[in-house]
Coordinates of C-alpha atoms in Angstrom, one line a residue:
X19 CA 31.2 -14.5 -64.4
X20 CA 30.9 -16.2 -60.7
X21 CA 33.2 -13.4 -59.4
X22 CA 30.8 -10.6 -61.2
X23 CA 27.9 -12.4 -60.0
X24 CA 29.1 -12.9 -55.9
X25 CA 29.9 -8.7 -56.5
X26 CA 26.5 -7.8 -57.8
X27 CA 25.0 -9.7 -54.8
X28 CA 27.1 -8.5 -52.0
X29 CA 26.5 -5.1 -53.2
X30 CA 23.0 -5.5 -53.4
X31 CA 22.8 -7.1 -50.0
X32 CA 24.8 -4.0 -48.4
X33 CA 22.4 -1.9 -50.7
X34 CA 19.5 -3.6 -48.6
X35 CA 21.3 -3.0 -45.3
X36 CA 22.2 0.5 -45.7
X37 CA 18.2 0.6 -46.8
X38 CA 16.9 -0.8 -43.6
X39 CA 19.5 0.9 -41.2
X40 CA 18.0 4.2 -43.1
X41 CA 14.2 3.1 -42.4
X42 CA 15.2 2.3 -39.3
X43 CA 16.5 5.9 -38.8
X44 CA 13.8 7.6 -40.7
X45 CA 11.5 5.6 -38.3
X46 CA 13.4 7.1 -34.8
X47 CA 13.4 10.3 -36.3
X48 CA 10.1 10.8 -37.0
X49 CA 8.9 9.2 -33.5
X50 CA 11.2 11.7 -31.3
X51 CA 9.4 14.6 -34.3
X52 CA 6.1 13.2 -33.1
X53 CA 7.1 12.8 -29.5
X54 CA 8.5 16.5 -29.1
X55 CA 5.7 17.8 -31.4
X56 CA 2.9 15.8 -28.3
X57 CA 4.6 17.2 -25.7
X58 CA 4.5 20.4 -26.7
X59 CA 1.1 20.1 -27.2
X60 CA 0.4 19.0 -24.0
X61 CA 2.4 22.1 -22.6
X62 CA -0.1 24.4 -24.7
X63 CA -3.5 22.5 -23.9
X64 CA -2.0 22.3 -19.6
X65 CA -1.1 26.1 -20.3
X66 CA -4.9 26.2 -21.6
X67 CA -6.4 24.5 -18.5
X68 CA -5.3 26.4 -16.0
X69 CA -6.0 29.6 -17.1
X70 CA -10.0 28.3 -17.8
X71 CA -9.2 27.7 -13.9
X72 CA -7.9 31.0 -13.3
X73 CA -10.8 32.6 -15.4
X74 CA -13.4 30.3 -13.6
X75 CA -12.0 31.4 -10.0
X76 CA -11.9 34.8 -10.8
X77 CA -15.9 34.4 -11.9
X78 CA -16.6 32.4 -9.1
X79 CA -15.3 35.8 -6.8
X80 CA -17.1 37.8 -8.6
X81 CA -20.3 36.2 -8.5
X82 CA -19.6 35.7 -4.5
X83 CA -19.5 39.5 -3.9
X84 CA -22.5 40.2 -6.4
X85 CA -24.6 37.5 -4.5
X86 CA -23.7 38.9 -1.1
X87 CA -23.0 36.2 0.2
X88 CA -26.2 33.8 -0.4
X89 CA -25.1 31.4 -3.5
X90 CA -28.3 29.5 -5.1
X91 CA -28.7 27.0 -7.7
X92 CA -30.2 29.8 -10.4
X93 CA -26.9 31.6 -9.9
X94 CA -25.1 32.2 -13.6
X95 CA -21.6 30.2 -12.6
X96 CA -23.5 27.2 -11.6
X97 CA -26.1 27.1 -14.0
X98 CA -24.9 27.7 -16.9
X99 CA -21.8 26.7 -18.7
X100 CA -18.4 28.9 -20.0
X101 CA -17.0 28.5 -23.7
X102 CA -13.6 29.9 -25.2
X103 CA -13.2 29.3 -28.6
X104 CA -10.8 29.8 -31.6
X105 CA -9.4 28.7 -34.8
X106 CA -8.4 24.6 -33.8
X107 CA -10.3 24.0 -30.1
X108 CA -12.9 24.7 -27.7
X109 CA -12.5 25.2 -24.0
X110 CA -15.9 24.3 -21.8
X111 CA -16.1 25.4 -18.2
X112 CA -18.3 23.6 -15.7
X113 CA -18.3 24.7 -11.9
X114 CA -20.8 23.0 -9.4
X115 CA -20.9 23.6 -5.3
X116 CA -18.7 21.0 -3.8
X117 CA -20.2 22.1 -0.1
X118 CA -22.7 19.4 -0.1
X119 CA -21.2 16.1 1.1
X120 CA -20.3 14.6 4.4
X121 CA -16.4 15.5 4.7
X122 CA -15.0 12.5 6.3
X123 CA -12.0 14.3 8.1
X124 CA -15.0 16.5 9.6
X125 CA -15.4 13.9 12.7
X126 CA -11.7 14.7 13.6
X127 CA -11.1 17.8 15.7
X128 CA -6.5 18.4 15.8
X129 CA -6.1 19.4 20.0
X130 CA -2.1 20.0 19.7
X131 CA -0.8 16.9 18.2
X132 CA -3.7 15.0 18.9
X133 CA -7.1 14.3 16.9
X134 CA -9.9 14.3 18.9
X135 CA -13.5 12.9 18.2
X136 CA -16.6 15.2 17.6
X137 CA -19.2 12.9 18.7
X138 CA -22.0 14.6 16.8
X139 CA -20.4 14.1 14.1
X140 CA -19.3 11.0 13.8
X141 CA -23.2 10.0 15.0
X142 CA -24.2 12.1 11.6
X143 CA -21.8 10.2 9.8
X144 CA -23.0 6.7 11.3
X145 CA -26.5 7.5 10.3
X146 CA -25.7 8.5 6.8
X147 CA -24.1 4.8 6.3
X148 CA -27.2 3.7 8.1
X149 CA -29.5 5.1 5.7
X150 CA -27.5 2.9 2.8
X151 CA -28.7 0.2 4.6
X152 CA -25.5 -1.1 5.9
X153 CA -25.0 -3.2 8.5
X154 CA -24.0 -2.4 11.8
X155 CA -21.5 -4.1 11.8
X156 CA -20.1 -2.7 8.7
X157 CA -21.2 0.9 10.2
X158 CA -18.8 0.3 13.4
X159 CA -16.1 -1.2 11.3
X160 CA -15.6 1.9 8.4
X161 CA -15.7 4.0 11.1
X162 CA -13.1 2.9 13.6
X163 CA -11.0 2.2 10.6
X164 CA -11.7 6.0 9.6
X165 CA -10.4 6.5 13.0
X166 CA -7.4 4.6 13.3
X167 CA -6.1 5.8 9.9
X168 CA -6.0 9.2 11.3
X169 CA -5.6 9.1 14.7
X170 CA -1.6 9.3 16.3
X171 CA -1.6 6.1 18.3
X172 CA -1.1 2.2 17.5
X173 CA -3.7 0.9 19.5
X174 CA -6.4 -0.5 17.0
X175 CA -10.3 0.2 18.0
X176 CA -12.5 -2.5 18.5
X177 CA -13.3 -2.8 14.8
X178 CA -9.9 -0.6 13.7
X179 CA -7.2 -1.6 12.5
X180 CA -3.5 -0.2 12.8
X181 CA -0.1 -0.6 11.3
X182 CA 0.8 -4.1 10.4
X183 CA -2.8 -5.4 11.0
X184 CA -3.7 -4.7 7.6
X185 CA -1.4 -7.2 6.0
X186 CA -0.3 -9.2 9.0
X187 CA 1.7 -9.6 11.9
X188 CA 3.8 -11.8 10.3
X189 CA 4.7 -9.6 6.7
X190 CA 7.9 -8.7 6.0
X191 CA 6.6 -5.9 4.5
X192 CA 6.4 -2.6 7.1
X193 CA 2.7 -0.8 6.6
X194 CA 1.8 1.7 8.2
X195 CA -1.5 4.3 9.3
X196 CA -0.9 7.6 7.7
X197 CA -2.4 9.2 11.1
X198 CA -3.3 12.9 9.5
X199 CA -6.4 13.9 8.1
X200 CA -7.5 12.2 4.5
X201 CA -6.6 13.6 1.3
X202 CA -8.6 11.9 -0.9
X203 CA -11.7 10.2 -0.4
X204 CA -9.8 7.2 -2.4
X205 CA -7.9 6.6 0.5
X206 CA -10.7 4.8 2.0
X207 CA -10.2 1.8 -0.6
X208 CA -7.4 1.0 2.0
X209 CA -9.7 0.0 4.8
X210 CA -10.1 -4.0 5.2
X211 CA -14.2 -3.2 5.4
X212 CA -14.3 -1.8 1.7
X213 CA -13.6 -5.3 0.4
X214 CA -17.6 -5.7 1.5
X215 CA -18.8 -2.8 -0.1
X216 CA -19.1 -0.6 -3.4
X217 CA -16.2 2.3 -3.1
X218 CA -19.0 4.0 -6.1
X219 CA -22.3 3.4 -3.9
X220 CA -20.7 4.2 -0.3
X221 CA -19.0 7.7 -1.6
X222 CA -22.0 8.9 -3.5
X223 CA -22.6 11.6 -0.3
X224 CA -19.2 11.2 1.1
X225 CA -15.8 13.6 0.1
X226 CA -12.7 14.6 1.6
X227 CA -11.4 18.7 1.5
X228 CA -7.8 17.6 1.7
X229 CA -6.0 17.8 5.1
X230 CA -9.3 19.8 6.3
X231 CA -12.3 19.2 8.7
X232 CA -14.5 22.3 7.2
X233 CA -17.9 21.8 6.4
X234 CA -20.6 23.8 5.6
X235 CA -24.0 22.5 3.5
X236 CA -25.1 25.0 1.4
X237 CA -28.9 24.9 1.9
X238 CA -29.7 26.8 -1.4
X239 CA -27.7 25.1 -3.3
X240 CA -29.6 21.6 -2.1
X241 CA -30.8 18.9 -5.0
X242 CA -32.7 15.8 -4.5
X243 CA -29.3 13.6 -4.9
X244 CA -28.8 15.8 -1.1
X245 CA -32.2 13.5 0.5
X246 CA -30.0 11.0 2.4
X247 CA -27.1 13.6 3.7
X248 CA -30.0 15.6 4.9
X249 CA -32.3 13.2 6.6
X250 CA -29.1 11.9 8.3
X251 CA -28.3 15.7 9.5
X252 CA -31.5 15.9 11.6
X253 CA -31.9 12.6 12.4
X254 CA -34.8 11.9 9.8
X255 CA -35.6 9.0 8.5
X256 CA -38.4 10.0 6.5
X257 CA -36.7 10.6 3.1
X258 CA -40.0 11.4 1.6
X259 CA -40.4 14.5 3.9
X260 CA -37.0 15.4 3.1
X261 CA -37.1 15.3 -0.7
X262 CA -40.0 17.8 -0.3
X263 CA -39.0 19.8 1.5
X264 CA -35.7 20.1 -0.5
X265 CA -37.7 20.3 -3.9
X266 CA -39.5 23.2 -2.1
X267 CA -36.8 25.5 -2.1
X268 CA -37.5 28.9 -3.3
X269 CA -35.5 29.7 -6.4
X270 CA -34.1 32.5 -4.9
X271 CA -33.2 30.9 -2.0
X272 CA -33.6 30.6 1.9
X273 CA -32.2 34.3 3.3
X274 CA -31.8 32.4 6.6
X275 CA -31.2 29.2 7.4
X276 CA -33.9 29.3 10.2
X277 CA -36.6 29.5 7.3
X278 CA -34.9 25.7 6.5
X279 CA -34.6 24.4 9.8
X280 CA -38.2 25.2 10.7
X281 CA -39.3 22.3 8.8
X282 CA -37.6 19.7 10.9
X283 CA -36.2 18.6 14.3
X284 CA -34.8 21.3 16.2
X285 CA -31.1 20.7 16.5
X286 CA -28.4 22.3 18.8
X287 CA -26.3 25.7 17.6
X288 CA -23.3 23.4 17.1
X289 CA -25.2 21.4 14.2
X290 CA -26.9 24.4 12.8
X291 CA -23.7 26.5 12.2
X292 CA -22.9 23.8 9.8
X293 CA -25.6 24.7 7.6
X294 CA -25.3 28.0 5.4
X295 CA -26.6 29.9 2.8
X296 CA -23.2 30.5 0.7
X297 CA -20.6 27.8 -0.6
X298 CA -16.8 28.3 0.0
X299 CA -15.7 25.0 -2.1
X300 CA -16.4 24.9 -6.0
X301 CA -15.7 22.3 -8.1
X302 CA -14.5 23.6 -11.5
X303 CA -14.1 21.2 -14.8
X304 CA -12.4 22.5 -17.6
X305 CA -12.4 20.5 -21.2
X306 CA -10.5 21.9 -24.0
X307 CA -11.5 19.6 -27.3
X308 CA -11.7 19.4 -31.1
X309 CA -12.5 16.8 -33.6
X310 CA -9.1 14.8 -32.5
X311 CA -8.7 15.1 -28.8
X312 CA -10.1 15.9 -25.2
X313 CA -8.2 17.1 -22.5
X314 CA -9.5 17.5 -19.0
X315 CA -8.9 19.4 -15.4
X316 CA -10.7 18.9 -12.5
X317 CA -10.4 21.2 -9.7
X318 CA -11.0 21.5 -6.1
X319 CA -11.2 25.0 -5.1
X320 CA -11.9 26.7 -1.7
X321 CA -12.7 30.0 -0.5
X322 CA -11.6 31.9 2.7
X323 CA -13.3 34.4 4.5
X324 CA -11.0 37.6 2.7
X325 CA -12.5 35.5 -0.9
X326 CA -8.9 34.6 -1.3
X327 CA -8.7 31.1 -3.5
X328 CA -7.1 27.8 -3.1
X329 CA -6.2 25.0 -4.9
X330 CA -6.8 22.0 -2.9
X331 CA -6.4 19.3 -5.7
X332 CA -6.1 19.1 -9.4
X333 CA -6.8 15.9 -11.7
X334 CA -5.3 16.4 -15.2
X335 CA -6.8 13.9 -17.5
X336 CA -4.7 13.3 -20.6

């Protein structure tokens, strides 16, 4: 009877083991099913997303030539928004002028292998962070940082800072300036002088076109949130003045920028061939969703003068 009963339980102990070893199976199967099965699914919604891209680009050309050449804020592809729909999602479109924000790699000027400094730029720039009410001494400081990160030598500005001099002389670690033009307006958390301020509040009129010093403002494309970069453009200081005049934009728009201009300072032909009455960079947001999941692209798209597209940057959001 003792032998009987030491069988029964050895066999009901491997019983119990061959059990869990076929959980434990079952279990790893079923997590590589569901792993293959998400990324698939990812491939399809990714697949999804960029063509919404493509189809928004294409609209966005289109709209270009219709408009000839004078973009406004009534215009269909920024007003109003693009859905694609079927059986299991929805795909939403959004595209909004990316023109109107002070590029930061727009104060750089590239002479052979050397960045050179347009003054009135970097003066519109230093104004802009005035009107946030920084300090001066914060003003000087973002800016020769700005500098030093892009510029090709090792010499630190007065309120720069280069190479090593971020973490120390005395690191083991080997840091160093990128010294091209910015990439992303992020890069700016690297500055010693951003560990004073809000990276949220200081970008709110600030971007970066990636490896680019274009800019263009788009007057008829101009909103309220546009005050401070505008008073800061002609040297304003009177935001009031500045809202109006923005809020007084005709709905059809300006068909010369002169009409705009009028109302303020006069300002030399350098400044005023900044301002336009088209937009070349479009930001496009595509969402494809359901009652399970949201998936997200945000794009950065510019146009050249043949309205030939480009991709400058693309933020999937999984």
């Amino acid at each position: 009877m003792i032998k009987q009963g030491v069988v029964l339980i050895s066999t009901l102990f491997i019983v119990m083991i061959m059990s869990m070893i076929t959980i434990q199976i079952s279990k790893s199967f079923f997590i590589s099913i569901q792993r293959d099965a998400y990324l698939d699914f990812k491939n399809y919604t990714l697949h999804l997303l960029l063509s919404s891209e493509t189809q928004a680009i294409n609209s966005i050309k289109k709209q270009i030539i219709i408009s000839k050449n004078k973009l406004t804020k009534e215009d269909p592809i920024l007003k109003q928004s693009y859905f694609f729909s079927n059986d299991f999602e929805t795909v939403q479109v959004d595209v909004s002028d990316a023109s109107n924000c002070f590029n930061l790699n727009n104060i750089f000027k590239k002479n052979g292998d050397e960045f050179e400094i347009i003054e009135n730029n970097r003066k519109w720039l230093e104004r802009l962070l005035r009107l946030e009410d920084l300090d001066e001494l914060v003003i000087e400081s973002f800016v020769d940082q700005l500098i030093d990160w892009v510029d090709s030598n090792n010499q630190p500005l007065n309120f720069g800072v280069e190479n090593y001099f971020y973490i120390g002389p005395l690191s083991d670690i080997n840091q160093f300036t990128p010294k091209r033009l910015l990439v992303s307006v992020s890069e700016i958390k690297n500055f010693p002088i951003m560990d004073q301020l809000s990276f949220e509040d200081i970008t709110k009129n600030l971007c970066v076109l990636p490896g680019s010093s274009n800019q263009i403002i788009n007057i008829n494309t101009l909103n309220p949130e546009h005050t401070k970069l505008i008073a800061s453009f002609f040297n304003i200081d009177n935001l009031q003045l500045i809202e109006s005049q923005i809020l007084e934009i005709p709905k059809n728009g300006y068909d010369s920028t002169n009409e705009f201009i009028i109302n303020f300072n006069q300002i030399d032909s350098s400044q005023s061939q900044l301002l336009s009455l088209n937009s070349n960079t479009f930001f496009i947001k595509s969402k494809i969703y359901n009652k399970i999941f949201t998936n997200e692209l945000e794009s950065l798209v510019v146009l050249d003068i043949s309205n030939s597209a480009k991709v400058l940057n693309r933020n999937f959001i999984f």
